Coordinates of C-alpha atoms in Angstrom, one line a residue:
E6 CA -54.1 -94.0 -12.2
K7 CA -54.5 -96.1 -9.0
F8 CA -50.5 -95.5 -8.0
K9 CA -51.4 -91.5 -8.7
R10 CA -53.9 -91.7 -6.3
K11 CA -52.7 -93.5 -3.7
Y12 CA -49.7 -91.4 -3.2
S13 CA -50.6 -88.1 -4.9
I14 CA -47.4 -87.3 -7.3
E15 CA -47.2 -86.7 -10.6
I16 CA -46.7 -89.2 -13.4
S17 CA -45.4 -87.4 -16.9
Y18 CA -45.5 -89.3 -20.3
Y19 CA -43.9 -88.1 -23.4
K20 CA -44.6 -88.9 -26.9
G21 CA -42.4 -88.0 -30.2
N22 CA -40.8 -89.7 -32.9
K23 CA -37.8 -92.5 -32.3
I24 CA -34.7 -90.6 -31.7
G25 CA -32.9 -93.4 -30.2
L26 CA -31.9 -94.7 -27.0
D27 CA -28.9 -92.8 -26.2
K28 CA -31.2 -89.4 -27.0
A29 CA -34.3 -90.4 -25.2
N30 CA -32.5 -91.3 -21.9
I31 CA -30.8 -88.0 -22.1
F32 CA -34.0 -86.3 -22.4
L33 CA -35.3 -88.6 -19.5
L34 CA -32.6 -87.4 -17.5
E35 CA -32.9 -83.7 -17.9
K36 CA -37.0 -83.8 -18.0
S37 CA -36.8 -85.4 -14.5
R38 CA -37.4 -83.6 -11.5
G39 CA -36.6 -86.4 -8.3
E40 CA -33.6 -86.5 -6.5
F41 CA -33.0 -90.2 -8.3
I42 CA -33.5 -91.5 -11.6
W43 CA -33.9 -95.3 -12.4
W44 CA -34.1 -96.2 -16.3
L45 CA -36.1 -99.3 -16.7
S46 CA -35.8 -101.1 -20.1
D47 CA -38.6 -102.6 -21.7
D48 CA -37.4 -105.8 -21.8
D49 CA -36.1 -106.1 -18.4
I50 CA -38.7 -107.4 -15.6
L51 CA -38.8 -105.5 -12.2
V52 CA -39.0 -108.2 -9.5
N53 CA -41.1 -107.6 -6.3
G54 CA -39.4 -105.9 -3.7
G55 CA -37.1 -103.7 -5.8
I56 CA -38.5 -100.9 -5.2
K57 CA -38.8 -101.2 -1.5
E58 CA -34.8 -102.2 -1.1
V59 CA -33.9 -99.1 -3.3
V60 CA -35.8 -96.6 -1.3
K61 CA -34.0 -98.4 2.1
V62 CA -30.5 -98.0 0.8
I63 CA -31.2 -94.2 -0.1
K64 CA -32.4 -93.3 3.2
K65 CA -30.0 -95.0 4.5
Y66 CA -27.2 -93.5 2.6
S67 CA -27.3 -89.6 2.1
K68 CA -24.1 -89.8 0.0
V69 CA -25.0 -92.5 -2.4
N70 CA -24.8 -91.5 -5.9
Y71 CA -25.2 -94.7 -7.8
I72 CA -26.5 -97.7 -7.1
F73 CA -26.4 -100.9 -9.0
V74 CA -29.9 -103.4 -9.1
N75 CA -28.2 -106.7 -9.6
F76 CA -30.1 -108.8 -12.2
G77 CA -30.5 -112.4 -13.0
Y78 CA -29.4 -113.1 -16.4
G79 CA -32.3 -115.1 -18.1
S80 CA -33.5 -116.8 -14.8
L81 CA -33.6 -115.3 -10.8
S82 CA -31.2 -117.7 -10.0
N83 CA -28.2 -116.9 -12.4
L84 CA -27.2 -113.9 -10.4
A85 CA -25.2 -111.2 -13.0
V86 CA -22.8 -110.2 -10.1
S87 CA -21.7 -112.5 -7.4
R88 CA -20.9 -110.0 -4.3
E89 CA -22.9 -109.4 -0.8
D90 CA -25.5 -106.1 -0.4
G91 CA -23.4 -103.1 1.1
L92 CA -21.3 -100.0 -0.4
F93 CA -18.8 -100.5 -3.0
K94 CA -15.2 -99.5 -0.8
D95 CA -14.3 -97.1 -4.0
R96 CA -15.0 -96.5 -7.6
N97 CA -12.1 -99.0 -8.9
E98 CA -14.1 -101.7 -7.2
V99 CA -17.2 -100.7 -8.8
L100 CA -15.2 -101.3 -12.5
C101 CA -13.4 -104.7 -11.5
K102 CA -16.8 -106.1 -9.6
L103 CA -19.2 -105.0 -12.1
G104 CA -16.9 -105.6 -15.3
T105 CA -19.3 -105.5 -18.6
S106 CA -22.6 -106.4 -16.4
I107 CA -22.2 -102.0 -15.6
G108 CA -24.0 -101.5 -19.2
L109 CA -27.5 -103.0 -18.7
L110 CA -29.9 -99.9 -18.7
S111 CA -32.3 -101.6 -15.7
T112 CA -29.6 -101.7 -13.0
Y113 CA -29.0 -97.7 -13.2
I114 CA -29.7 -95.6 -10.5
L115 CA -28.5 -92.3 -10.6
R116 CA -28.2 -89.0 -8.3
R117 CA -30.0 -86.8 -10.5
S118 CA -28.0 -83.7 -9.5
V119 CA -24.7 -85.3 -9.9
A120 CA -25.7 -87.1 -13.2
I121 CA -26.7 -84.1 -15.0
T122 CA -23.2 -82.7 -14.2
G123 CA -22.0 -85.3 -16.9
I124 CA -24.9 -84.8 -19.4
E125 CA -22.2 -83.5 -22.1
Y126 CA -20.0 -86.0 -22.1
G127 CA -22.5 -88.6 -22.5
R128 CA -23.5 -86.8 -25.5
K129 CA -20.1 -87.1 -26.5
N130 CA -20.0 -90.9 -26.0
S131 CA -23.5 -91.4 -27.7
H132 CA -23.8 -94.1 -30.2
G133 CA -27.7 -94.6 -30.2
F134 CA -28.3 -97.1 -28.1
S135 CA -27.8 -96.1 -24.2
F136 CA -24.0 -95.8 -24.4
A137 CA -24.8 -92.4 -23.2
L138 CA -25.6 -93.3 -19.8
T139 CA -23.0 -95.9 -19.4
A140 CA -20.5 -93.1 -20.3
I141 CA -22.6 -90.5 -17.5
L142 CA -22.2 -93.2 -15.2
F143 CA -18.5 -93.8 -15.4
W144 CA -18.5 -89.8 -14.9
V145 CA -20.7 -90.2 -11.5
L146 CA -18.0 -92.6 -10.3
T147 CA -15.5 -89.8 -10.7
Q148 CA -17.2 -87.6 -8.3
P149 CA -17.4 -87.3 -4.3
G150 CA -19.9 -89.6 -3.0
K151 CA -20.9 -93.5 -3.0
S152 CA -22.1 -96.4 -4.9
Y153 CA -24.0 -98.9 -3.5
F154 CA -24.6 -102.8 -4.7
L155 CA -28.1 -104.2 -4.2
K156 CA -27.5 -107.8 -4.4
G157 CA -31.3 -109.1 -5.4
P158 CA -31.3 -109.7 -7.8
Y159 CA -34.0 -107.2 -8.7
I160 CA -34.2 -107.1 -12.5
L161 CA -34.9 -110.1 -14.8
N162 CA -33.0 -110.0 -18.0
K163 CA -34.0 -112.2 -20.5
P164 CA -31.2 -111.8 -23.1
T165 CA -31.8 -112.9 -26.9
T166 CA -29.8 -116.4 -27.1
V167 CA -26.7 -116.8 -29.2
D168 CA -28.4 -118.9 -31.9
E169 CA -30.8 -116.2 -32.4
I170 CA -28.3 -113.1 -32.6
K171 CA -26.9 -115.8 -35.5
D172 CA -29.8 -116.0 -37.3
L173 CA -30.8 -112.1 -37.3
V174 CA -27.4 -111.4 -38.3
I175 CA -26.6 -114.1 -40.9
N176 CA -30.1 -113.3 -42.6
R177 CA -29.0 -109.3 -42.0
K178 CA -31.8 -108.2 -39.6
I179 CA -29.2 -106.6 -37.4
E180 CA -25.6 -106.1 -37.1
N181 CA -23.9 -107.7 -33.7
L182 CA -22.0 -104.4 -32.8
G183 CA -20.8 -106.2 -29.4
F184 CA -17.4 -105.6 -30.2
L185 CA -17.7 -102.2 -30.8
V186 CA -19.7 -101.8 -27.7
Y187 CA -17.9 -103.9 -25.0
G188 CA -14.3 -103.2 -27.1
I189 CA -14.4 -100.0 -28.5
Y190 CA -17.0 -97.8 -26.6
F191 CA -15.9 -98.8 -23.1
H192 CA -12.8 -98.2 -24.0
D193 CA -13.5 -94.6 -25.4
A194 CA -16.0 -93.7 -22.4
L195 CA -13.2 -94.8 -19.6
Y196 CA -10.5 -93.4 -21.4
G197 CA -11.5 -89.8 -21.0
L198 CA -11.8 -90.1 -17.3
K199 CA -8.7 -92.6 -17.3
S200 CA -7.1 -90.1 -14.6
S201 CA -10.0 -90.7 -12.1
F202 CA -9.3 -94.8 -12.1
D203 CA -6.6 -97.0 -11.4
K204 CA -5.4 -98.3 -14.6
W205 CA -5.5 -101.9 -13.2
A206 CA -9.2 -101.1 -12.8
V207 CA -9.6 -99.7 -16.2
K208 CA -8.1 -102.9 -17.6
K209 CA -10.0 -105.2 -15.9

């Protein structure tokens, strides 16, 4: 309420039955009206100064379609990706530099007008837990425009430990779908756009 009064902006709230992360993220993309959309997951922490730095990038680079907000893995001193602030050379460098770190939901900032054109590709690659957005991001990378790396870290990711995952899997509380996510789903989402990326970048 304080934020709304200070900046005279409209904030929308949506409530409903759980439909899965993929469908919820696509729903938010469709409902959003701003020029850029940034998904923030409830298990990641936005570090002070992050929004300000993102706004600086948006103001400086008129053709930027994607901003990767770097994260600290477990602690702010443990950078997920080591690189200086700045524009990526091209879409191939995005894949090579980010690797599987590209999949953390809270790092995604996309130009809405470009992302929305890839929404059907996202639906096609929907698996229930935010992979639709990764597919949409790959789609955005194939479109004309720039991508920016924001070193930060401005997101603190507190991952579940390996021992915690083992315990959950052994006691059948969860399935460990890591191989599916990082093996098959990444491959499928990129394979559909393979003509837009160099083979060596997709392999990397």
